[in-house]
Structure formats: structure tokens, C-alpha cells
mmCIF file of C-alpha atoms in Angstrom:
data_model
loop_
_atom_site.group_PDB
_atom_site.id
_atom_site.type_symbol
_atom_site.label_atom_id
_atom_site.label_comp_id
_atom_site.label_asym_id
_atom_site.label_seq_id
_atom_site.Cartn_x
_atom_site.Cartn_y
_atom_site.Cartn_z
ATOM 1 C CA UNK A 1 0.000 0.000 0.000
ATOM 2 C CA UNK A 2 1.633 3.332 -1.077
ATOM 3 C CA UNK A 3 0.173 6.687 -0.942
ATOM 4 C CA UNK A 4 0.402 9.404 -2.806
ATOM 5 C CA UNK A 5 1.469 13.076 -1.461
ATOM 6 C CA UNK A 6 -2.144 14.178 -2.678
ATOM 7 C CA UNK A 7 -4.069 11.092 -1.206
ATOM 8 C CA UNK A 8 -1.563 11.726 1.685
ATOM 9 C CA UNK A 9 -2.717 15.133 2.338
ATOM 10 C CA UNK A 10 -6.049 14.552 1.767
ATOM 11 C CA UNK A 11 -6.285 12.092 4.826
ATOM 12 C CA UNK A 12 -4.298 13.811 7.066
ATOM 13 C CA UNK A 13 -6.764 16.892 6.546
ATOM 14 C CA UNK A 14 -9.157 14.380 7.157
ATOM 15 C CA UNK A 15 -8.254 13.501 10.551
ATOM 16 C CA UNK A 16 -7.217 17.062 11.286
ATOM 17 C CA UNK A 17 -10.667 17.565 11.136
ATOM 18 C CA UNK A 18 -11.485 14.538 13.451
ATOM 19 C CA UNK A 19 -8.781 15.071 15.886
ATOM 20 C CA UNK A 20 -10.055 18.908 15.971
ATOM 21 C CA UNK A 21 -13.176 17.410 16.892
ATOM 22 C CA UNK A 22 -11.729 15.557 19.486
ATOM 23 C CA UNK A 23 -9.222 18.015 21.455
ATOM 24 C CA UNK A 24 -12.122 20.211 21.924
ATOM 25 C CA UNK A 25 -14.121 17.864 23.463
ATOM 26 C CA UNK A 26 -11.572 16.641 25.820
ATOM 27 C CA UNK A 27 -10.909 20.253 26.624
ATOM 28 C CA UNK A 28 -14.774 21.248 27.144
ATOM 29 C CA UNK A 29 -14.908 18.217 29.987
ATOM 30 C CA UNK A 30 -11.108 19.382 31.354
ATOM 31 C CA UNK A 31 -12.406 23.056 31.064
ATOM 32 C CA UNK A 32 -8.823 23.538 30.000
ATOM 33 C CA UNK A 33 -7.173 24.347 26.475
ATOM 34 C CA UNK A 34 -5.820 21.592 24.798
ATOM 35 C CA UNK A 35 -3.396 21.679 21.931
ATOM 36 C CA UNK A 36 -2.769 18.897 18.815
ATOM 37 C CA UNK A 37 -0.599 18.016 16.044
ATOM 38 C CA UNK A 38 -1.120 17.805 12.729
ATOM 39 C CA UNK A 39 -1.910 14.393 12.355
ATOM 40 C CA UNK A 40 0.948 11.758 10.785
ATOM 41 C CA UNK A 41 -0.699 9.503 8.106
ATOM 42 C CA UNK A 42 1.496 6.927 7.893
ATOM 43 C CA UNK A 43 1.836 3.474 5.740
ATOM 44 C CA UNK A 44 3.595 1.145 8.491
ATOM 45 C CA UNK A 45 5.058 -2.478 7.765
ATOM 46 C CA UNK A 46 3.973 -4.573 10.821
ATOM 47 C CA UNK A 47 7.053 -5.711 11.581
ATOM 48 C CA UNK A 48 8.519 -2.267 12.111
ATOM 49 C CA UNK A 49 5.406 -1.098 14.525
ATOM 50 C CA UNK A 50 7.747 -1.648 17.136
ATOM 51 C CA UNK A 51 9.386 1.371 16.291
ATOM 52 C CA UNK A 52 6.153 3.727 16.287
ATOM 53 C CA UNK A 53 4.330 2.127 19.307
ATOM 54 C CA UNK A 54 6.042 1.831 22.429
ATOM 55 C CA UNK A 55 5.672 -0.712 25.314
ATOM 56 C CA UNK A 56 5.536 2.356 27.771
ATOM 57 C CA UNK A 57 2.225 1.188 29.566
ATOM 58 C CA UNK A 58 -0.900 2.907 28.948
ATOM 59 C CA UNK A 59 -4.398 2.889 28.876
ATOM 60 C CA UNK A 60 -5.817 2.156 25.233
ATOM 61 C CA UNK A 61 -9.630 2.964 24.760
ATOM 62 C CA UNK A 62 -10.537 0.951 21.569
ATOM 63 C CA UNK A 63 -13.457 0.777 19.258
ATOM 64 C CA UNK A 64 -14.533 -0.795 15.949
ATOM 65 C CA UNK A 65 -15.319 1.604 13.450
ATOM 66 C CA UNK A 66 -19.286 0.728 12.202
ATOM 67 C CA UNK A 67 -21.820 2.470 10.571
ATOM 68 C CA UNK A 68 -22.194 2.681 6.931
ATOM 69 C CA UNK A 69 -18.886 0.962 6.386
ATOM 70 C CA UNK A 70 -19.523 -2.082 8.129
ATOM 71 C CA UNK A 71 -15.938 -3.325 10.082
ATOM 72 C CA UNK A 72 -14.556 -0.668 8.856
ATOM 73 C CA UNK A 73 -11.044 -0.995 10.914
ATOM 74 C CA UNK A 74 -10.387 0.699 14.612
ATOM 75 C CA UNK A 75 -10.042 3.598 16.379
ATOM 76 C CA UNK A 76 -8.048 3.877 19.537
ATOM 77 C CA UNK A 77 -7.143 6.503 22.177
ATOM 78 C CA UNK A 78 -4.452 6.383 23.921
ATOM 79 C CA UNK A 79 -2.665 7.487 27.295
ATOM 80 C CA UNK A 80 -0.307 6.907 29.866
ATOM 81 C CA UNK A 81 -1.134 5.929 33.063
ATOM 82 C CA UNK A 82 -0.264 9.339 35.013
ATOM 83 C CA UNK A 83 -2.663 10.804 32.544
ATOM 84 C CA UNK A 84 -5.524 8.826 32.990
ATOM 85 C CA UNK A 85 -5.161 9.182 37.004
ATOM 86 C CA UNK A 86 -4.911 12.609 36.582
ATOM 87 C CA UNK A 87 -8.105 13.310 34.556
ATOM 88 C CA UNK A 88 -10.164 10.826 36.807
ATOM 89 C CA UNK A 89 -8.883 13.365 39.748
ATOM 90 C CA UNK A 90 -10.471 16.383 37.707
ATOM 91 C CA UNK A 91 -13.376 14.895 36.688
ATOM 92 C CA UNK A 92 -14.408 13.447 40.375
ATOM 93 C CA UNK A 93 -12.034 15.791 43.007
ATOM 94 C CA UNK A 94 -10.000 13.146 43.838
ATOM 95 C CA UNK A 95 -6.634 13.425 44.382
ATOM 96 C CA UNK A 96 -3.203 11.163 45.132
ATOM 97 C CA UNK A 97 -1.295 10.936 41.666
ATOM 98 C CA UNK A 98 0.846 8.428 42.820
ATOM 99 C CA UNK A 99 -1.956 5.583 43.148
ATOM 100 C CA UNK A 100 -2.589 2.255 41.096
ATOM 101 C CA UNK A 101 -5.326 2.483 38.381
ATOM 102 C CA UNK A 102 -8.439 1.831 39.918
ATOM 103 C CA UNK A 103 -12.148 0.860 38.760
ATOM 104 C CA UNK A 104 -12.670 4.660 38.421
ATOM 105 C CA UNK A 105 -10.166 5.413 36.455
ATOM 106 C CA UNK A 106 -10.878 2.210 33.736
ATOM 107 C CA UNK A 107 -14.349 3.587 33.506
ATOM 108 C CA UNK A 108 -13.386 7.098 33.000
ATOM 109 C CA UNK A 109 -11.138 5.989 30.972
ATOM 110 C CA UNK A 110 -13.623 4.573 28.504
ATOM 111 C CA UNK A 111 -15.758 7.755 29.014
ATOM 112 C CA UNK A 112 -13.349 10.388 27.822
ATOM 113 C CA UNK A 113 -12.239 7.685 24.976
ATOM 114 C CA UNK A 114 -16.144 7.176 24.244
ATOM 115 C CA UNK A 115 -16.546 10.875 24.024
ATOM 116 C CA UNK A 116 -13.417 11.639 22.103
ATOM 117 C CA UNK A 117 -13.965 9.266 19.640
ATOM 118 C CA UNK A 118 -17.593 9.778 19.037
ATOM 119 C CA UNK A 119 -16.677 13.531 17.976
ATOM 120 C CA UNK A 120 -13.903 12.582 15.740
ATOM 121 C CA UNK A 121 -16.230 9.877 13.788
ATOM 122 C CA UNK A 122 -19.268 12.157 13.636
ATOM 123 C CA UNK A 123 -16.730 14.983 12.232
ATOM 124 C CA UNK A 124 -15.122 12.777 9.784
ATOM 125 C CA UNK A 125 -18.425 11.176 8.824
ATOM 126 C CA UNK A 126 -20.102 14.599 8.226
ATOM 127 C CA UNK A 127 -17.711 15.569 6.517
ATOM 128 C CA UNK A 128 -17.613 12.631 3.843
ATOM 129 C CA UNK A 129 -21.521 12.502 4.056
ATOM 130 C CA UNK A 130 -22.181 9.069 5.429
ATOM 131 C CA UNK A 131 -22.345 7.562 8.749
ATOM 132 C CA UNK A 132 -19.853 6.392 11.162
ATOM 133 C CA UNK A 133 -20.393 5.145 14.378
ATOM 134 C CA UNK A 134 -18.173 3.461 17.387
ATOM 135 C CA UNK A 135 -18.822 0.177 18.665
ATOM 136 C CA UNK A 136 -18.653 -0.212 21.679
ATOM 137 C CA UNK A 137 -15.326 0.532 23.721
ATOM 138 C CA UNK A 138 -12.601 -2.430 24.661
ATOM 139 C CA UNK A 139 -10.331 -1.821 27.126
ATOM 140 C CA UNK A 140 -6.518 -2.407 27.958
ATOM 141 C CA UNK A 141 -3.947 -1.344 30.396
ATOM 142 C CA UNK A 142 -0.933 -2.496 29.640
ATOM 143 C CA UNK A 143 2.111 -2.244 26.920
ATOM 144 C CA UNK A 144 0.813 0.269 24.563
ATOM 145 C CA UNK A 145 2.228 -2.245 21.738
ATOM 146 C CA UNK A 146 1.067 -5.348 23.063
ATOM 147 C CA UNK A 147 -2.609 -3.941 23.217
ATOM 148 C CA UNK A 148 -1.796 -2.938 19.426
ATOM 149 C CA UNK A 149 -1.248 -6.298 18.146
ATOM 150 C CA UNK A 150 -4.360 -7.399 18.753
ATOM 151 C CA UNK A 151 -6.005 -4.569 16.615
ATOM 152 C CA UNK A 152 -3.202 -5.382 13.941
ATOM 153 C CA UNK A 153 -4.139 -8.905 13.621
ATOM 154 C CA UNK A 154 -7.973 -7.681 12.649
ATOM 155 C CA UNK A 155 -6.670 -5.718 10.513
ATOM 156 C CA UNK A 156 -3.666 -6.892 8.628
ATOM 157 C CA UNK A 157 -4.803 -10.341 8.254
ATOM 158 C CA UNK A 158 -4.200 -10.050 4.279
ATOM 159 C CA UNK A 159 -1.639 -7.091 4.024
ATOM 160 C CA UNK A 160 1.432 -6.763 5.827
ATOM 161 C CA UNK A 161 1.344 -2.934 6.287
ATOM 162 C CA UNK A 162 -1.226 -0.613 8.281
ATOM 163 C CA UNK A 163 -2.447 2.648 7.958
ATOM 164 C CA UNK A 164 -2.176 4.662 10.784
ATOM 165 C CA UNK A 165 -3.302 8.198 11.380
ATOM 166 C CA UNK A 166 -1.748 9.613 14.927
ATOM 167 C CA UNK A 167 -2.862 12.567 16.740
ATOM 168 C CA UNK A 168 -0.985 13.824 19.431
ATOM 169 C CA UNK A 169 -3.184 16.127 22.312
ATOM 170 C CA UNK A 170 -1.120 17.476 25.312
ATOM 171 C CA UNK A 171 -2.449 20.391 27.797
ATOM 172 C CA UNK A 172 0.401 21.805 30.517
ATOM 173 C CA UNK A 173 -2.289 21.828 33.323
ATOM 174 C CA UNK A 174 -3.489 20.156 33.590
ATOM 175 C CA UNK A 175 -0.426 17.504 32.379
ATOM 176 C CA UNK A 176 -2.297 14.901 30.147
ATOM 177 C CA UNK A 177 -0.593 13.449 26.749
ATOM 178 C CA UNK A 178 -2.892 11.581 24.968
ATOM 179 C CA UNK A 179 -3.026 9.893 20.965
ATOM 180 C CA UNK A 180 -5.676 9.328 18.751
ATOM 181 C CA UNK A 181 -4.631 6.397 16.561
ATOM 182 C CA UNK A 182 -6.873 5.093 13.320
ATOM 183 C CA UNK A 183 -6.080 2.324 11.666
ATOM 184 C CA UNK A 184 -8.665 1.736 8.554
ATOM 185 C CA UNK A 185 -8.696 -1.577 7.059
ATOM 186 C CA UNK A 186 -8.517 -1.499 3.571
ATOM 187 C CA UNK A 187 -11.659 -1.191 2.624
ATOM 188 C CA UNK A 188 -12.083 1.500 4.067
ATOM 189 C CA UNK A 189 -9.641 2.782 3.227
ATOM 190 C CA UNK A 190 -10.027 2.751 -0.662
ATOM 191 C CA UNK A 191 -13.360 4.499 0.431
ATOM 192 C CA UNK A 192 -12.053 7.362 2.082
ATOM 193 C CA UNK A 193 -9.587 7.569 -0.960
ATOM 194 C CA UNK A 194 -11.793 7.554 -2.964
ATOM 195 C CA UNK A 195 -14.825 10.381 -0.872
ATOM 196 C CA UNK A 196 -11.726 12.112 -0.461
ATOM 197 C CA UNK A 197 -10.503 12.630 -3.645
ATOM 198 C CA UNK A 198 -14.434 13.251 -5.194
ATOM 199 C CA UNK A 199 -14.365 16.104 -2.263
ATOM 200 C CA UNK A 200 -11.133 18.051 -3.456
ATOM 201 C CA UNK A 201 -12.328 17.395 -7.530
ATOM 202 C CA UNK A 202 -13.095 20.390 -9.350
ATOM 203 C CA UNK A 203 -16.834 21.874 -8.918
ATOM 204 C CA UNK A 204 -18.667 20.593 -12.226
ATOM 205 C CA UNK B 1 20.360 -4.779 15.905
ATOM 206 C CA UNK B 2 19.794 -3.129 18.966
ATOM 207 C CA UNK B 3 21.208 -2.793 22.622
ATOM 208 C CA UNK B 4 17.617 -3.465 23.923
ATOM 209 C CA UNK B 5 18.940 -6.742 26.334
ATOM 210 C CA UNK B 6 21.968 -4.654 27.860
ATOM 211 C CA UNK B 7 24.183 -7.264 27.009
ATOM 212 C CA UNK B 8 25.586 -6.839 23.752
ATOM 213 C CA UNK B 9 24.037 -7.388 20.451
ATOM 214 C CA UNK B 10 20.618 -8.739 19.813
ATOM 215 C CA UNK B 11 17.572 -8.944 17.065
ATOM 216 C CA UNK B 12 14.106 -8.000 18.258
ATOM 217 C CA UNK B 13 11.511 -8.792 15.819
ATOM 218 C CA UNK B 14 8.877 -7.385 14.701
ATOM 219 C CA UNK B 15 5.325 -8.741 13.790
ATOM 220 C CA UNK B 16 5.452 -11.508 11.670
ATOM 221 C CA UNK B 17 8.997 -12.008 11.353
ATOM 222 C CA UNK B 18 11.439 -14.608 11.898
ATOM 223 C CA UNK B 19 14.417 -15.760 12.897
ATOM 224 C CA UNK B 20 16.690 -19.116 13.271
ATOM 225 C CA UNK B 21 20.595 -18.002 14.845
ATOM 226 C CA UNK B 22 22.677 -18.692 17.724
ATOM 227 C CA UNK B 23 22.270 -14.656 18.152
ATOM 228 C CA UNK B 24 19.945 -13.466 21.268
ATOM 229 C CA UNK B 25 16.829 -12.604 19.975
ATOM 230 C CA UNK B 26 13.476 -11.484 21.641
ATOM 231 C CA UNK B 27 10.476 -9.385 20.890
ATOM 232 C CA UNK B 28 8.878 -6.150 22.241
ATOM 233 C CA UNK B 29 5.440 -6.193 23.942
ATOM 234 C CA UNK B 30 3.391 -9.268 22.537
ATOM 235 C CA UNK B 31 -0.107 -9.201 22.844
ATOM 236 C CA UNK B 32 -2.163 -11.367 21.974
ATOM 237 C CA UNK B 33 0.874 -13.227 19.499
ATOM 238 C CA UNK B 34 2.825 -15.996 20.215
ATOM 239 C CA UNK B 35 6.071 -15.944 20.118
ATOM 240 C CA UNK B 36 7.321 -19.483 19.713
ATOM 241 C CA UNK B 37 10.707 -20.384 20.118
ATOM 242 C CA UNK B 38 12.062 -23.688 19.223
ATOM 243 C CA UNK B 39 15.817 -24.741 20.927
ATOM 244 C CA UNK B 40 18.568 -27.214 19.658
ATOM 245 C CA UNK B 41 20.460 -27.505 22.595
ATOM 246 C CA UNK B 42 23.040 -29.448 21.137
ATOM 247 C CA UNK B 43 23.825 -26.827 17.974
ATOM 248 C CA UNK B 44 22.782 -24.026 20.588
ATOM 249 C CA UNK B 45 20.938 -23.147 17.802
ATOM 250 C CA UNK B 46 16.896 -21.526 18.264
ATOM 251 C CA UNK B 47 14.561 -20.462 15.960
ATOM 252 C CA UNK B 48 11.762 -17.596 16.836
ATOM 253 C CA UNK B 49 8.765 -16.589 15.042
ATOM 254 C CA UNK B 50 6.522 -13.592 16.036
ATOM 255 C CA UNK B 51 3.489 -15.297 14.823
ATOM 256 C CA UNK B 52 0.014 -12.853 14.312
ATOM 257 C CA UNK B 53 -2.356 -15.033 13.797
ATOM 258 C CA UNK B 54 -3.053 -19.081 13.814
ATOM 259 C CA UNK B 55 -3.917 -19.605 9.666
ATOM 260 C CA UNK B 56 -2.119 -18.657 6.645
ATOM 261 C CA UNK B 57 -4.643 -19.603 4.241
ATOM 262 C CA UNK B 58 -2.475 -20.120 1.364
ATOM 263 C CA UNK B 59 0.012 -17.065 1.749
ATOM 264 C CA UNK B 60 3.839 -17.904 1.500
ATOM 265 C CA UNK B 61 5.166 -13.953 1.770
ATOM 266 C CA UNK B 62 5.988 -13.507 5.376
ATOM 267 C CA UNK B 63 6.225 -17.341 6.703
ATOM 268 C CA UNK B 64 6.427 -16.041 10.193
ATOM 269 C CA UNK B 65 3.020 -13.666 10.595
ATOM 270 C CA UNK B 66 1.345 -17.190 11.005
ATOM 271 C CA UNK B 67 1.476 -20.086 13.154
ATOM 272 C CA UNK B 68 1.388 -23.267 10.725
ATOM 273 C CA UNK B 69 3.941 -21.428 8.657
ATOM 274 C CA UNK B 70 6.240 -20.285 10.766
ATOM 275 C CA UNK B 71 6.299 -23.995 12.236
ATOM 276 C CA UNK B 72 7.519 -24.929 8.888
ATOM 277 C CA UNK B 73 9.750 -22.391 8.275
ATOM 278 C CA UNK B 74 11.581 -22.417 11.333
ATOM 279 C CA UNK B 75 11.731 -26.501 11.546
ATOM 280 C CA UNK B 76 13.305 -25.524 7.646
ATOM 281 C CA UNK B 77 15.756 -23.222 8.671
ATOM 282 C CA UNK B 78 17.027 -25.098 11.393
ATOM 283 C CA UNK B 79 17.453 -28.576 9.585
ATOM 284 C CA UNK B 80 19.556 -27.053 7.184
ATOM 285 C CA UNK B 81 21.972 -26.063 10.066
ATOM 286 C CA UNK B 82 21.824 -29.895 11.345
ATOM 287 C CA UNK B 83 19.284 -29.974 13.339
ATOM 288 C CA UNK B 84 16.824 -33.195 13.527
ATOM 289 C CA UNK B 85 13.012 -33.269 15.533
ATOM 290 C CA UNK B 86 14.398 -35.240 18.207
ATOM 291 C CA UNK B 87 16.572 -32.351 19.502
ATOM 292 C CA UNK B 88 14.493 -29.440 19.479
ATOM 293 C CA UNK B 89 12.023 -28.770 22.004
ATOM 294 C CA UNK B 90 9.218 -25.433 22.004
ATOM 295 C CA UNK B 91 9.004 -22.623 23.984
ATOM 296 C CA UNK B 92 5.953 -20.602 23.564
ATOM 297 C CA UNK B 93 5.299 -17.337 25.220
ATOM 298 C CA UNK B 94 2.014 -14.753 24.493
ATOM 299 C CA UNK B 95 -1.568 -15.418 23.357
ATOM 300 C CA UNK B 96 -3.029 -12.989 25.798
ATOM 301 C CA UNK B 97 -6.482 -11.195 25.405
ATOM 302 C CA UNK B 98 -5.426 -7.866 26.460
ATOM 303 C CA UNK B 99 -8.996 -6.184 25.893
ATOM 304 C CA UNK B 100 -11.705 -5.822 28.807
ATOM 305 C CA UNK B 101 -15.526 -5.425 27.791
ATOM 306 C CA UNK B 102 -14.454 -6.966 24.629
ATOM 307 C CA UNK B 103 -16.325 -8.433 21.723
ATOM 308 C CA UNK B 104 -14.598 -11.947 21.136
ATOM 309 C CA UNK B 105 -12.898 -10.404 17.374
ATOM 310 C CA UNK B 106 -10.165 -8.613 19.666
ATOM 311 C CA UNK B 107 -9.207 -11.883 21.513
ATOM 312 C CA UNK B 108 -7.597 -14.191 19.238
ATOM 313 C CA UNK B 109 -4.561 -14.963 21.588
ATOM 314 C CA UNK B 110 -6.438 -18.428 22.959
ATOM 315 C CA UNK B 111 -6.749 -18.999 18.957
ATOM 316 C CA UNK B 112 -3.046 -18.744 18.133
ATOM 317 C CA UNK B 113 -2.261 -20.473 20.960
ATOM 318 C CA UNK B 114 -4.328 -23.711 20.397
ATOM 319 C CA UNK B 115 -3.293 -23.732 16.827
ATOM 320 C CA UNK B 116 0.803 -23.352 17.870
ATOM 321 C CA UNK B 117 0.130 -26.491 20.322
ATOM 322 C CA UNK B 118 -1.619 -28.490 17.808
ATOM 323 C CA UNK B 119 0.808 -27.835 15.405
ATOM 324 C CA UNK B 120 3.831 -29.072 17.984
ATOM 325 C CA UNK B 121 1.452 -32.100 19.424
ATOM 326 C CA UNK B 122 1.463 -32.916 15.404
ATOM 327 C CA UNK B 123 4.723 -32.961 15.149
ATOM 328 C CA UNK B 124 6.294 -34.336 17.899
ATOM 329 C CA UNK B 125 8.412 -31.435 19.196
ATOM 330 C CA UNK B 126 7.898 -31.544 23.289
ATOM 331 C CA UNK B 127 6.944 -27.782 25.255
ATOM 332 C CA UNK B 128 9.955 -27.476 27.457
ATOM 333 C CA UNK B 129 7.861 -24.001 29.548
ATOM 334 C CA UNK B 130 5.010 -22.356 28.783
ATOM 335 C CA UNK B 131 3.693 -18.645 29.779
ATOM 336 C CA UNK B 132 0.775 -17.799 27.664
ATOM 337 C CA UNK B 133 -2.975 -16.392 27.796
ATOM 338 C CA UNK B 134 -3.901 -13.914 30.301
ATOM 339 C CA UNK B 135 -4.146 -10.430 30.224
ATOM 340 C CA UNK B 136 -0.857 -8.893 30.169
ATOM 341 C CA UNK B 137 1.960 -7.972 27.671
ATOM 342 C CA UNK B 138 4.737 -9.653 27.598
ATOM 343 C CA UNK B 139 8.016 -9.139 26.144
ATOM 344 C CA UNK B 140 10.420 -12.231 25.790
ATOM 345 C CA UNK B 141 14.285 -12.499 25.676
ATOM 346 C CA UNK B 142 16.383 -15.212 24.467
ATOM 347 C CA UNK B 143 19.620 -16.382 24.552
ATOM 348 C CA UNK B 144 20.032 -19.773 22.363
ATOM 349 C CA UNK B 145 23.952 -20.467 23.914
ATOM 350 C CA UNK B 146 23.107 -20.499 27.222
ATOM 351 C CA UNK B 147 19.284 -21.629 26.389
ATOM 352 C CA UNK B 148 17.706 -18.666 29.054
ATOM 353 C CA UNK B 149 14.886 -17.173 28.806
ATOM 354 C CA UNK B 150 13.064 -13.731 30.230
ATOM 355 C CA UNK B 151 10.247 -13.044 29.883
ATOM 356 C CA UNK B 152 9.098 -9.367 31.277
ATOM 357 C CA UNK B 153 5.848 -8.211 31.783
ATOM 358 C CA UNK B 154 3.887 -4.948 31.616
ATOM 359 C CA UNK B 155 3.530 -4.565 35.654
ATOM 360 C CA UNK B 156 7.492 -4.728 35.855
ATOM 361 C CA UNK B 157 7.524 -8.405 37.119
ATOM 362 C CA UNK B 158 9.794 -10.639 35.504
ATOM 363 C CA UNK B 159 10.997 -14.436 34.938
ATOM 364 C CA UNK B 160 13.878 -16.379 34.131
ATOM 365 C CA UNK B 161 13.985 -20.005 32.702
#
């Protein structure tokens, strides 16, 4: 699977627009600004994912992408552990950064992911005129590329590289890193190709 | 190449890849893969796969993404470089389901698994240890002179065989 500069563009524009979505959610529940990258659209061979996901140990938030395009590949956020902790503390008063993750922080874990993501798919999906909706969320704590493999193996089953779009959010204070990774399979991929490219065509 | 085991030179691989050496090898955070390892103590010779899933369905391009291939490849590799059945004995490390509130699609760790143990039971190569299913990451480490193994896992913990 190769891309294009154009095709390359057009889906990093694509998830700009997602991730947008997303950072200003997270910062309407943090009542605090939160800044993004440009999202990285990336081709990766599987056997070099090592290299772009670490086993640092965090807390992926994972969901099937559904709707109109039916298995449509996965969406994941992710974050380390001190950031996860930290937003639970926000969102409830607690405090003590220095604690294990508890059943509060999986499940607000999953909140902020089901939030996040929901705004980035109904973004995206507007945008390209269909519907796209998140199943419902699977969770892991635990080597951020150990969790991955799993979503790999749904996905690369045929091909041996993966799409992935990454989205870095940080905020200073509060102190949360998080990433928003998609990984289309390639169906869906050919589709969003292909809505893309009908989108940026000339006006006839 | 890397300096990842702090003791000199070894090959991590990736996803799907494979590898048959007297070199230290290991791999980074497995999920729900297996890595299987499969030791000639008498060449100090091992062979590791990183396999994905349990089923190649007819592809031949990367021999190790799969369990039933990468059996054959690395059983290959290593009979070229002397080895015969009786000698090597299996190591196999992973198959975790690392997802909670998960629909089953997610979990195919118990899948690779039973199809890596089939595929030794079939042909006659004996487990020498075990460490698989779960729900934690594991990364593995080993050394085919001295026939060690580490395995480390997400929470810091860690084992030696």
C-alpha cells in the first residue's frame, strides 16, 4: 500500500478535522485548552510497529469503526497511566497521583475515549456525508504495543502494512498526553480515498 | 540490531517475522501473538517466530506472521543447520487477550495459541515451559547459547527459565 502526497494530504486533513473534533471535546470536559498536532498519516510495515508504538504502559480505549462501512477498521485513544489518574482526579475531586489504576479510572477511561472518539467519527463522517459510528469501547492497560497487536491482527490479516493516522493532544495543566490512533482496514480505506478525492475534484 | 537486552548485540523482531541463529533474539510487547521459540540444545541453535495469527490460508510472503507457517519455516531453517526433531524442544510465550468489555474479534490470543500447540502435538516437538494467555503484555528475551529465557511483563515483574 503506497500513498500518494495528494491522497496523503487529503487524509491527514481528514483527521485534522477529526482530531479537531476531538481536542475540543476533551478540553470542554477538562475546562482547559488543549493543543494537537497535525496528524501523521502513515503506511507502516507490521514488523517495524515496534518502532512507532512503544511498550511504555498505557491505557488504550478501543473501538470498531461501524456504521455505513460495516468493520470498517479501529479507532483507539491512547494514554499513559499518570494521565488517565490525573483526569479521573479532575473529573471526580479526587486526588493522590501516585496511586494504582483503579475501577474509576478504567471507567473514566472509557468515558473520555467514548466521548473523544464519538466527535472525531461524527466529524469525519459529516464531513464525507455518510455515517460512522463506534462500537462499543474495549479496554486495555498495559504495553501500549502489546494492546496494538491485537487490533493489527484484525486488521492486517491479508496485508502486511497498516495505515495509521496519529494525533498527538497534550495540555500543561493540567499535564495529560494523549493519541488518537486510526487504523482503517482497507476497505475503508479505498473508500475514504476515494470520498476524499471526489471532495477536493473540481466543482462541475 | 539493537542494545535493547543490555548485554551486547541482539535482534528483536517485529510482527510476523522470523528468525533461526545462535544470536539473542526477543520481541517487544506481545499481545495477543505468540512468540514461539524452538531450541537445539546441542547446535545451541533456536529459531523464533513472532506469529500474528493461527492460519495462513495459502500465503507464502511472510512465513512467520502465522502459526502453521512459521512452524515450517523455522523446523526448515534449522534442519539445514543440522538440526533433527528429536533435539528441538518449544518454547511458547504470548496469546493474551489484552482487551476488557471486549467483543470476542479482539481476543484471538487463545486462537493462536491452540493452533501453535496443535501444530507441535502434530509434530512431535515436546513444550519445554510455557507462559501464555492472560491479560498482560509480555516481552520475551532469548539467549540460544546459554538456552535462558526472560520473559518481562507490563507490571514490571519478571521471569527467568
Amino acid at each position: 500500500m503506497e500513498l500518494d502526497p495528494i491522497q496523503k494530504d487529503a487524509l491527514s486533513e481528514f483527521g485534522n478535522i477529526g482530531a479537531a473534533h476531538a481536542a475540543t471535546t476533551l478540553s470542554q470536559m477538562l475546562m482547559s485548552p488543549i493543543e494537537m498536532t497535525v496528524p501523521e498519516v502513515q503506511v507502516v510495515d507490521i514488523a517495524e510497529m515496534h518502532n512507532y508504538i512503544g511498550s511504555e504502559v498505557s491505557a488504550m480505549v478501543v473501538f470498531q469503526i461501524q456504521g455505513e462501512v460495516a468493520d470498517g477498521g479501529y479507532i483507539v485513544v491512547s494514554m499513559p497511566r499518570e494521565t488517565i489518574i490525573q483526569m479521573t482526579n479532575m473529573m471526580l475531586g479526587t486526588t493522590g497521583a501516585d496511586r494504582e489504576i483503579n475501577e474509576m479510572d478504567q471507567s473514566a477511561a472509557i468515558e473520555i475515549g467514548n466521548i473523544m472518539i464519538s466527535a472525531f467519527l461524527d466529524a469525519t463522517a459529516e464531513l464525507l456525508g455518510i455515517v460512522m459510528l463506534p462500537s462499543p469501547p474495549a479496554l486495555a492497560i498495559d504495553m501500549a504495543h502489546a494492546a496494538f497487536e491485537s487490533i493489527v491482527a484484525q486488521v492486517a490479516c491479508d496485508v502486511n502494512d497498516v495505515l495509521i493516522f496519529n494525533t498527538v493532544l497534550t495540555s500543561d495543566a493540567p499535564p495529560v498526553h494523549g493519541c488518537i490512533y486510526m487504523l482503517p482496514n482497507a476497505d475503508l480505506m479505498r473508500q475514504l480515498i476515494l470520498m476524499l478525492e471526489q471532495l477536493m475534484g473540481p466543482l462541475s | 540490531m539493537n542494545n535493547f537486552f543490555g548485554e551486547g548485540a541482539a535482534v528483536i523482531l517485529g510482527l510476523g517475522e522470523h528468525r533461526v541463529g545462535t544470536c539473542p533474539m526477543g520481541t517487544i510487547g506481545l499481545g495477543s501473538c505468540v512468540a514461539l521459540i524452538l531450541h537445539d540444545r546441542k547446535r545451541s541453535l533456536a529459531g523464533l517466530a513472532h506469529i500474528m495469527l493461527p492460519e495462513s490460508r495459502g500465503t507464502t510472503d511472510r512465513p512467520g506472521k502465522f502459526a502453521d507457517t512459521a512452524m515450517n519455516v523455522l523446523l526448515e531453517e534449522m534442519a539445514r543447520l543440522g538440526s533433527t526433531r528429536f533435539s528441538i524442544t518449544a518454547i511458547i510465550v504470548g496469546g493474551a487477550s489484552m482487551f476488557e468489555y471486549s467483543a470476542n474479534s479482539l481476543n484471538i490470543g487463545e486462537r493462536n495459541i491452540t493452533a501453535v500447540r496443535d501444530l507441535l502435538q502434530a509434530q512431535g516437538i515436546k513444550i519445554e515451559y510455557e507462559e501464555i494467555g492472560g491479560k498482560v503484555g509480555r516481552s520475551v528475551y532469548y539467549w540460544p547459547e546459554k538456552g535462558r529465557l526472560v520473559v518481562k511483563r507490563a507490571d514490571g515483574t519478571c521471569t527467568e527459565f
